[in-house]
């Protein structure tokens, strides 16, 4: 009986519970329904009574289960389920044959197998213990089934449970239509997506091929497991799409306001309304979010605080709720009159880390569950002076006439406080990894759980923080800037400030960690347009912007997010709040509009069941069924391909077999990439039903990183791809293009040895000997000659504004073919230069210099250049460069010197004639306006002294700029 109970519990949805189980055998089928094919899943009809076994039930070993269902509105209701042992090798251990709702029309009769009178639910006389065999007949309307049992005790329990449930139904006036919760049981349990946890966002947000097994040509590693991964991804995404298409396409919109603040151990002593009140004030240096004209109230307000209690005592024992209460009161006070609309839903504290969630009262009932968790990663990796706190909310949209039971959406909020100090970036990455692995919620009783072999019965399990639909991380991460202190302060002092900010963020440790995949991989962050939030000082030891002179400014306080593909997250604002000065940090806020596609639970499961029926016949472990795919062509000819110009073609794959098929691309060798670096394939995997066709898009794009060998015709734009059918055969696809060599992406040393235009080069052997190389490249000289021979005084935004893309493409072609630059349209007025043409020539020159495989000044000399403090030493440094590099350097700096002598340029996005907003915070306006020479030096330093992305530490951008200024500004 224990095995029966274990199996039954594994097949009940979380909203149901087992009351009584009775083992027996079927006496006869009183109303035999039609029998489906034995290998098919249950029919898709939501009429539970249509789910039938194959063949008659008479004499079959069965189990009768009385199941209870809890409903917050109606109370408990119940139903009788009849199961038998499953005959299929794969699938659920039991087959469900019938379910009868227990309400006013339900009846139960118990009789001995002799002619003794039958007992009914209304008959309170005890069952005779002297006889060992009984028949129990259950009926609801015309639906009847009868089983035989010898278990007297459980028979009594069945009768008692049925009597109680029928009385409850009568007392609570539960109608037959209220038993809709039985509908999913007509479906295969594998299709119950509505009661399965959300997919791990680390998998859901990345392509399937990135987490398949490593295989290569002729050597698949684990095709069966990979097939299941691709199939399950297809089932999940297709079910979501189909369920959405069949219902109201409108989204539910949730406005979420988030705030994070390292309070430095202080109790609230300032008005927090500018931070939490939802005022979209101009506290960022450049407004780049399209804020609506109205500011709707947030449905959810989440506040993350760090260093709430930094005392040593707090590490060892609870200090009580006093500080949390004080901050809760301050937050509500910041909301002003709106505070009455909110209530505190849940909070969690780990020593100094505190996370509080408020929700609007009119949506309070939509949050059915809230769970909390915490992880300590401080001293010795276990102390709670550093760590993370998380809260997981189960949000269920309000039902509508068409969506009676919406699928819940999981919103997770995390705040963390990581290791401090500039040189502890790797420790912060390790802390994040520990938090990601150890931060869990549980037990989660709202989901279906498949029991493990060692479990006595299926039980609720824990879920990682990534098992969410949307994950927000509100943090004091302590990531700093990989630049010298002087560089940071100088860049922050520039006007307009957003230019300095964009430069600084290239050296932000968090962005570097994300880019390298060391932490927060796949997370998104809206562009930062506010000044650093750390570190401030109330004493006189501050700079002009208020930053502590002993600590480098940094964006330590951030808000990041990651979401499911079926949830839209639209940032509305991302701001720092410098007016709140009670801590050495400044608070940060963000607002998001989260779009939720409401899906009915039953509709989702029905959609999944319909799809599941189409794939259940195929067993990946059965070698008798072989998937068959066919490509519509075995070669793709792209024709002429040009530098930095994408070229695309489509490939169609069709399933010509009788079973579902999955495909992926294989490399030729397990240590080699799947495809050439200049090729992109979308998608890299796919799942097709019989006769289904899928279109793939292949795109060739030659860039700086791949152009050099192609330009010298050392490599061809040709590759052979392996399209692997999982559990089937491989197909081969040749991809060929005729690449037109370009001066872009070609080294200076090669360009100076060209005997003519690069398009005419037949191979590396046609290059001139080094002794006959030119002093400079023809292509570079052509662009420089045009710029130096025209009066550019009226083009104030040269090198600052983009040119015309079509014109730029024609200019690149003329450089590669050796023809003259495209003709320039007559300017207006006539005595001036055509500004658009001039901007395009400048943009092409900048792109040409940026495309060079190597920096004009080698990276090995950058540190020495940055440390030079006089003009003579700067010019002496040129003696270490090849002659071609020297000539480029002198020509470019001569042009920049000429431009720098003009008036200060107009910076894109800046409007000098616009009056300043008097309501803007004056303390966020940087004090210095850079000269034209400084702006041009910043732009060209990143090109002429290009950083090595693999370098352990970057070279001072201020030092490189100053080195360039020695040549631009003159003596």
GROMACS .gro file of N, CA and C in nm, residues 355-480:
model
  378
  355UNK      N    1   1.591   4.390   0.339
  355UNK     CA    2   1.509   4.399   0.218
  355UNK      C    3   1.363   4.406   0.261
  356UNK      N    4   1.293   4.510   0.216
  356UNK     CA    5   1.154   4.532   0.254
  356UNK      C    6   1.070   4.547   0.127
  357UNK      N    7   0.954   4.479   0.124
  357UNK     CA    8   0.865   4.486   0.009
  357UNK      C    9   0.731   4.545   0.054
  358UNK      N   10   0.689   4.650  -0.015
  358UNK     CA   11   0.558   4.710   0.005
  358UNK      C   12   0.477   4.688  -0.123
  359UNK      N   13   0.346   4.668  -0.107
  359UNK     CA   14   0.259   4.654  -0.224
  359UNK      C   15   0.136   4.742  -0.205
  360UNK      N   16   0.077   4.781  -0.316
  360UNK     CA   17  -0.047   4.857  -0.308
  360UNK      C   18  -0.158   4.768  -0.256
  361UNK      N   19  -0.245   4.825  -0.179
  361UNK     CA   20  -0.352   4.747  -0.117
  361UNK      C   21  -0.446   4.687  -0.220
  362UNK      N   22  -0.463   4.756  -0.334
  362UNK     CA   23  -0.560   4.704  -0.430
  362UNK      C   24  -0.507   4.583  -0.508
  363UNK      N   25  -0.377   4.551  -0.494
  363UNK     CA   26  -0.324   4.430  -0.557
  363UNK      C   27  -0.273   4.331  -0.452
  364UNK      N   28  -0.294   4.362  -0.325
  364UNK     CA   29  -0.241   4.277  -0.218
  364UNK      C   30  -0.284   4.132  -0.233
  365UNK      N   31  -0.410   4.107  -0.268
  365UNK     CA   32  -0.459   3.970  -0.278
  365UNK      C   33  -0.400   3.892  -0.395
  366UNK      N   34  -0.332   3.962  -0.485
  366UNK     CA   35  -0.267   3.894  -0.598
  366UNK      C   36  -0.137   3.825  -0.556
  367UNK      N   37  -0.086   3.860  -0.439
  367UNK     CA   38   0.039   3.799  -0.392
  367UNK      C   39   0.004   3.687  -0.295
  368UNK      N   40   0.005   3.565  -0.350
  368UNK     CA   41  -0.044   3.451  -0.273
  368UNK      C   42   0.062   3.388  -0.185
  369UNK      N   43   0.187   3.404  -0.220
  369UNK     CA   44   0.294   3.345  -0.139
  369UNK      C   45   0.415   3.438  -0.142
  370UNK      N   46   0.487   3.441  -0.031
  370UNK     CA   47   0.613   3.517  -0.023
  370UNK      C   48   0.712   3.433   0.057
  371UNK      N   49   0.830   3.417   0.002
  371UNK     CA   50   0.934   3.339   0.070
  371UNK      C   51   1.060   3.423   0.082
  372UNK      N   52   1.138   3.396   0.188
  372UNK     CA   53   1.261   3.470   0.211
  372UNK      C   54   1.378   3.373   0.222
  373UNK      N   55   1.497   3.426   0.194
  373UNK     CA   56   1.618   3.345   0.205
  373UNK      C   57   1.736   3.438   0.227
  374UNK      N   58   1.846   3.384   0.279
  374UNK     CA   59   1.966   3.464   0.299
  374UNK      C   60   2.089   3.375   0.294
  375UNK      N   61   2.202   3.435   0.260
  375UNK     CA   62   2.330   3.366   0.253
  375UNK      C   63   2.437   3.460   0.306
  376UNK      N   64   2.526   3.409   0.391
  376UNK     CA   65   2.638   3.488   0.443
  376UNK      C   66   2.766   3.448   0.371
  377UNK      N   67   2.845   3.548   0.329
  377UNK     CA   68   2.972   3.521   0.260
  377UNK      C   69   3.082   3.612   0.314
  378UNK      N   70   3.069   3.654   0.439
  378UNK     CA   71   3.164   3.750   0.496
  378UNK      C   72   3.291   3.684   0.545
  379UNK      N   73   3.334   3.720   0.666
  379UNK     CA   74   3.458   3.672   0.724
  379UNK      C   75   3.460   3.520   0.723
  380UNK      N   76   3.570   3.462   0.670
  380UNK     CA   77   3.588   3.318   0.657
  380UNK      C   78   3.481   3.254   0.569
  381UNK      N   79   3.411   3.336   0.491
  381UNK     CA   80   3.311   3.286   0.399
  381UNK      C   81   3.179   3.248   0.462
  382UNK      N   82   3.162   3.273   0.592
  382UNK     CA   83   3.039   3.233   0.660
  382UNK      C   84   2.979   3.344   0.745
  383UNK      N   85   3.058   3.443   0.784
  383UNK     CA   86   3.004   3.548   0.869
  383UNK      C   87   2.912   3.639   0.788
  384UNK      N   88   2.813   3.696   0.857
  384UNK     CA   89   2.707   3.770   0.787
  384UNK      C   90   2.735   3.919   0.775
  385UNK      N   91   2.861   3.962   0.792
  385UNK     CA   92   2.889   4.102   0.765
  385UNK      C   93   2.881   4.132   0.616
  386UNK      N   94   2.893   4.028   0.533
  386UNK     CA   95   2.868   4.038   0.390
  386UNK      C   96   2.779   3.921   0.350
  387UNK      N   97   2.700   3.941   0.247
  387UNK     CA   98   2.611   3.833   0.205
  387UNK      C   99   2.497   3.885   0.121
  388UNK      N  100   2.386   3.813   0.124
  388UNK     CA  101   2.271   3.848   0.040
  388UNK      C  102   2.142   3.806   0.108
  389UNK      N  103   2.037   3.879   0.076
  389UNK     CA  104   1.902   3.851   0.122
  389UNK      C  105   1.811   3.851   0.000
  390UNK      N  106   1.716   3.759  -0.003
  390UNK     CA  107   1.627   3.748  -0.119
  390UNK      C  108   1.483   3.728  -0.074
  391UNK      N  109   1.391   3.779  -0.153
  391UNK     CA  110   1.248   3.760  -0.132
  391UNK      C  111   1.185   3.717  -0.264
  392UNK      N  112   1.104   3.613  -0.256
  392UNK     CA  113   1.040   3.555  -0.374
  392UNK      C  114   0.889   3.573  -0.363
  393UNK      N  115   0.828   3.643  -0.459
  393UNK     CA  116   0.685   3.671  -0.456
  393UNK      C  117   0.614   3.591  -0.564
  394UNK      N  118   0.501   3.535  -0.526
  394UNK     CA  119   0.414   3.465  -0.620
  394UNK      C  120   0.300   3.559  -0.655
  395UNK      N  121   0.306   3.617  -0.774
  395UNK     CA  122   0.204   3.713  -0.818
  395UNK      C  123   0.107   3.644  -0.913
  396UNK      N  124  -0.021   3.645  -0.876
  396UNK     CA  125  -0.123   3.584  -0.961
  396UNK      C  126  -0.221   3.692  -1.006
  397UNK      N  127  -0.219   3.726  -1.135
  397UNK     CA  128  -0.311   3.830  -1.184
  397UNK      C  129  -0.456   3.797  -1.150
  398UNK      N  130  -0.537   3.900  -1.142
  398UNK     CA  131  -0.678   3.881  -1.110
  398UNK      C  132  -0.748   3.807  -1.224
  399UNK      N  133  -0.834   3.711  -1.190
  399UNK     CA  134  -0.904   3.635  -1.295
  399UNK      C  135  -0.996   3.726  -1.377
  400UNK      N  136  -1.019   3.685  -1.499
  400UNK     CA  137  -1.114   3.754  -1.587
  400UNK      C  138  -1.213   3.650  -1.639
  401UNK      N  139  -1.308   3.693  -1.719
  401UNK     CA  140  -1.407   3.600  -1.773
  401UNK      C  141  -1.343   3.496  -1.864
  402UNK      N  142  -1.235   3.533  -1.933
  402UNK     CA  143  -1.170   3.439  -2.024
  402UNK      C  144  -1.052   3.368  -1.960
  403UNK      N  145  -0.997   3.424  -1.854
  403UNK     CA  146  -0.882   3.364  -1.786
  403UNK      C  147  -0.921   3.345  -1.640
  404UNK      N  148  -0.976   3.229  -1.613
  404UNK     CA  149  -1.032   3.207  -1.480
  404UNK      C  150  -0.928   3.172  -1.375
  405UNK      N  151  -0.817   3.115  -1.419
  405UNK     CA  152  -0.712   3.078  -1.324
  405UNK      C  153  -0.576   3.113  -1.385
  406UNK      N  154  -0.534   3.240  -1.375
  406UNK     CA  155  -0.408   3.282  -1.438
  406UNK      C  156  -0.287   3.210  -1.379
  407UNK      N  157  -0.191   3.181  -1.465
  407UNK     CA  158  -0.066   3.120  -1.420
  407UNK      C  159   0.010   3.221  -1.337
  408UNK      N  160   0.056   3.184  -1.218
  408UNK     CA  161   0.131   3.279  -1.135
  408UNK      C  162   0.262   3.320  -1.201
  409UNK      N  163   0.307   3.440  -1.166
  409UNK     CA  164   0.436   3.493  -1.213
  409UNK      C  165   0.525   3.511  -1.091
  410UNK      N  166   0.649   3.464  -1.102
  410UNK     CA  167   0.742   3.469  -0.990
  410UNK      C  168   0.834   3.590  -1.005
  411UNK      N  169   0.827   3.679  -0.907
  411UNK     CA  170   0.913   3.797  -0.900
  411UNK      C  171   1.010   3.778  -0.784
  412UNK      N  172   1.138   3.785  -0.812
  412UNK     CA  173   1.238   3.766  -0.708
  412UNK      C  174   1.325   3.890  -0.696
  413UNK      N  175   1.350   3.931  -0.573
  413UNK     CA  176   1.431   4.049  -0.544
  413UNK      C  177   1.546   4.008  -0.453
  414UNK      N  178   1.666   4.049  -0.490
  414UNK     CA  179   1.785   4.015  -0.412
  414UNK      C  180   1.862   4.143  -0.382
  415UNK      N  181   1.912   4.154  -0.259
  415UNK     CA  182   2.008   4.258  -0.229
  415UNK      C  183   2.131   4.192  -0.169
  416UNK      N  184   2.246   4.242  -0.202
  416UNK     CA  185   2.370   4.183  -0.151
  416UNK      C  186   2.471   4.292  -0.121
  417UNK      N  187   2.562   4.258  -0.034
  417UNK     CA  188   2.671   4.348   0.006
  417UNK      C  189   2.798   4.266  -0.005
  418UNK      N  190   2.884   4.301  -0.100
  418UNK     CA  191   3.001   4.221  -0.130
  418UNK      C  192   3.128   4.286  -0.076
  419UNK      N  193   3.238   4.214  -0.093
  419UNK     CA  194   3.367   4.257  -0.038
  419UNK      C  195   3.406   4.395  -0.089
  420UNK      N  196   3.467   4.474  -0.003
  420UNK     CA  197   3.506   4.612  -0.034
  420UNK      C  198   3.648   4.617  -0.091
  421UNK      N  199   3.694   4.740  -0.119
  421UNK     CA  200   3.829   4.776  -0.164
  421UNK      C  201   3.850   4.752  -0.314
  422UNK      N  202   3.934   4.838  -0.371
  422UNK     CA  203   3.952   4.842  -0.516
  422UNK      C  204   4.006   4.712  -0.573
  423UNK      N  205   4.099   4.648  -0.503
  423UNK     CA  206   4.169   4.533  -0.560
  423UNK      C  207   4.103   4.399  -0.527
  424UNK      N  208   3.978   4.401  -0.480
  424UNK     CA  209   3.909   4.277  -0.444
  424UNK      C  210   3.801   4.239  -0.545
  425UNK      N  211   3.821   4.275  -0.671
  425UNK     CA  212   3.721   4.244  -0.772
  425UNK      C  213   3.700   4.094  -0.786
  426UNK      N  214   3.809   4.016  -0.784
  426UNK     CA  215   3.795   3.872  -0.798
  426UNK      C  216   3.723   3.813  -0.678
  427UNK      N  217   3.748   3.868  -0.559
  427UNK     CA  218   3.675   3.819  -0.441
  427UNK      C  219   3.526   3.848  -0.455
  428UNK      N  220   3.492   3.962  -0.511
  428UNK     CA  221   3.351   3.994  -0.533
  428UNK      C  222   3.289   3.896  -0.632
  429UNK      N  223   3.364   3.859  -0.735
  429UNK     CA  224   3.314   3.760  -0.831
  429UNK      C  225   3.290   3.626  -0.764
  430UNK      N  226   3.381   3.586  -0.676
  430UNK     CA  227   3.366   3.460  -0.602
  430UNK      C  228   3.245   3.467  -0.510
  431UNK      N  229   3.229   3.580  -0.441
  431UNK     CA  230   3.113   3.597  -0.352
  431UNK      C  231   2.983   3.582  -0.431
  432UNK      N  232   2.979   3.645  -0.548
  432UNK     CA  233   2.858   3.635  -0.630
  432UNK      C  234   2.831   3.490  -0.669
  433UNK      N  235   2.936   3.416  -0.704
  433UNK     CA  236   2.918   3.276  -0.740
  433UNK      C  237   2.863   3.196  -0.623
  434UNK      N  238   2.917   3.219  -0.503
  434UNK     CA  239   2.867   3.148  -0.385
  434UNK      C  240   2.721   3.182  -0.358
  435UNK      N  241   2.686   3.309  -0.369
  435UNK     CA  242   2.548   3.351  -0.346
  435UNK      C  243   2.456   3.285  -0.448
  436UNK      N  244   2.497   3.285  -0.574
  436UNK     CA  245   2.413   3.228  -0.680
  436UNK      C  246   2.386   3.080  -0.657
  437UNK      N  247   2.484   3.008  -0.604
  437UNK     CA  248   2.467   2.864  -0.583
  437UNK      C  249   2.392   2.833  -0.454
  438UNK      N  250   2.407   2.916  -0.353
  438UNK     CA  251   2.354   2.882  -0.220
  438UNK      C  252   2.222   2.950  -0.185
  439UNK      N  253   2.183   3.052  -0.260
  439UNK     CA  254   2.061   3.125  -0.228
  439UNK      C  255   1.941   3.047  -0.281
  440UNK      N  256   1.865   2.985  -0.190
  440UNK     CA  257   1.755   2.899  -0.228
  440UNK      C  258   1.630   2.929  -0.145
  441UNK      N  259   1.516   2.891  -0.202
  441UNK     CA  260   1.388   2.904  -0.134
  441UNK      C  261   1.328   2.764  -0.117
  442UNK      N  262   1.262   2.743  -0.007
  442UNK     CA  263   1.197   2.614   0.009
  442UNK      C  264   1.153   2.590   0.152
  443UNK      N  265   1.074   2.484   0.172
  443UNK     CA  266   1.020   2.397   0.066
  443UNK      C  267   0.909   2.466  -0.014
  444UNK      N  268   0.907   2.440  -0.143
  444UNK     CA  269   0.810   2.504  -0.232
  444UNK      C  270   0.698   2.405  -0.261
  445UNK      N  271   0.591   2.417  -0.189
  445UNK     CA  272   0.481   2.322  -0.197
  445UNK      C  273   0.386   2.348  -0.313
  446UNK      N  274   0.403   2.459  -0.383
  446UNK     CA  275   0.307   2.493  -0.488
  446UNK      C  276   0.340   2.428  -0.622
  447UNK      N  277   0.445   2.344  -0.627
  447UNK     CA  278   0.485   2.284  -0.754
  447UNK      C  279   0.480   2.131  -0.746
  448UNK      N  280   0.473   2.071  -0.864
  448UNK     CA  281   0.483   1.926  -0.876
  448UNK      C  282   0.630   1.888  -0.863
  449UNK      N  283   0.656   1.785  -0.786
  449UNK     CA  284   0.794   1.738  -0.768
  449UNK      C  285   0.799   1.589  -0.797
  450UNK      N  286   0.894   1.551  -0.882
  450UNK     CA  287   0.913   1.410  -0.913
  450UNK      C  288   0.998   1.350  -0.802
  451UNK      N  289   0.950   1.242  -0.736
  451UNK     CA  290   1.028   1.186  -0.625
  451UNK      C  291   1.157   1.121  -0.673
  452UNK      N  292   1.259   1.137  -0.593
  452UNK     CA  293   1.384   1.066  -0.620
  452UNK      C  294   1.371   0.924  -0.567
  453UNK      N  295   1.460   0.835  -0.614
  453UNK     CA  296   1.450   0.695  -0.575
  453UNK      C  297   1.465   0.677  -0.424
  454UNK      N  298   1.547   0.764  -0.360
  454UNK     CA  299   1.570   0.746  -0.218
  454UNK      C  300   1.458   0.807  -0.133
  455UNK      N  301   1.366   0.881  -0.195
  455UNK     CA  302   1.256   0.940  -0.120
  455UNK      C  303   1.149   0.837  -0.092
  456UNK      N  304   1.094   0.843   0.028
  456UNK     CA  305   0.982   0.757   0.061
  456UNK      C  306   0.858   0.801  -0.016
  457UNK      N  307   0.840   0.931  -0.028
  457UNK     CA  308   0.729   0.984  -0.104
  457UNK      C  309   0.770   1.119  -0.162
  458UNK      N  310   0.704   1.165  -0.269
  458UNK     CA  311   0.741   1.294  -0.327
  458UNK      C  312   0.714   1.405  -0.229
  459UNK      N  313   0.807   1.493  -0.216
  459UNK     CA  314   0.790   1.605  -0.125
  459UNK      C  315   0.838   1.733  -0.188
  460UNK      N  316   0.799   1.845  -0.132
  460UNK     CA  317   0.842   1.973  -0.188
  460UNK      C  318   0.993   1.990  -0.177
  461UNK      N  319   1.050   2.053  -0.276
  461UNK     CA  320   1.194   2.072  -0.280
  461UNK      C  321   1.226   2.220  -0.279
  462UNK      N  322   1.355   2.251  -0.278
  462UNK     CA  323   1.399   2.389  -0.278
  462UNK      C  324   1.424   2.436  -0.420
  463UNK      N  325   1.419   2.568  -0.439
  463UNK     CA  326   1.441   2.628  -0.570
  463UNK      C  327   1.549   2.733  -0.560
  464UNK      N  328   1.635   2.734  -0.660
  464UNK     CA  329   1.739   2.834  -0.667
  464UNK      C  330   1.678   2.971  -0.698
  465UNK      N  331   1.750   3.075  -0.665
  465UNK     CA  332   1.700   3.211  -0.685
  465UNK      C  333   1.672   3.240  -0.833
  466UNK      N  334   1.735   3.166  -0.923
  466UNK     CA  335   1.714   3.188  -1.067
  466UNK      C  336   1.587   3.122  -1.120
  467UNK      N  337   1.520   3.040  -1.039
  467UNK     CA  338   1.393   2.979  -1.081
  467UNK      C  339   1.283   3.084  -1.067
  468UNK      N  340   1.288   3.183  -1.154
  468UNK     CA  341   1.200   3.299  -1.147
  468UNK      C  342   1.160   3.340  -1.287
  469UNK      N  343   1.055   3.421  -1.294
  469UNK     CA  344   1.019   3.484  -1.421
  469UNK      C  345   1.091   3.617  -1.439
  470UNK      N  346   1.109   3.689  -1.329
  470UNK     CA  347   1.186   3.813  -1.331
  470UNK      C  348   1.272   3.816  -1.205
  471UNK      N  349   1.398   3.852  -1.220
  471UNK     CA  350   1.491   3.859  -1.108
  471UNK      C  351   1.555   3.997  -1.105
  472UNK      N  352   1.535   4.069  -0.996
  472UNK     CA  353   1.598   4.200  -0.977
  472UNK      C  354   1.705   4.187  -0.870
  473UNK      N  355   1.820   4.248  -0.897
  473UNK     CA  356   1.930   4.246  -0.800
  473UNK      C  357   1.963   4.391  -0.764
  474UNK      N  358   1.926   4.431  -0.641
  474UNK     CA  359   1.947   4.568  -0.592
  474UNK      C  360   2.066   4.563  -0.496
  475UNK      N  361   2.174   4.626  -0.530
  475UNK     CA  362   2.296   4.586  -0.461
  475UNK      C  363   2.390   4.702  -0.427
  476UNK      N  364   2.466   4.676  -0.321
  476UNK     CA  365   2.590   4.749  -0.297
  476UNK      C  366   2.701   4.649  -0.327
  477UNK      N  367   2.738   4.642  -0.455
  477UNK     CA  368   2.833   4.539  -0.498
  477UNK      C  369   2.977   4.572  -0.466
  478UNK      N  370   3.005   4.699  -0.447
  478UNK     CA  371   3.141   4.745  -0.416
  478UNK      C  372   3.238   4.730  -0.533
  479UNK      N  373   3.186   4.705  -0.655
  479UNK     CA  374   3.276   4.706  -0.771
  479UNK      C  375   3.324   4.849  -0.795
  480UNK      N  376   3.452   4.863  -0.828
  480UNK     CA  377   3.513   4.995  -0.843
  480UNK      C  378   3.554   5.019  -0.988
   0.00000   0.00000   0.00000
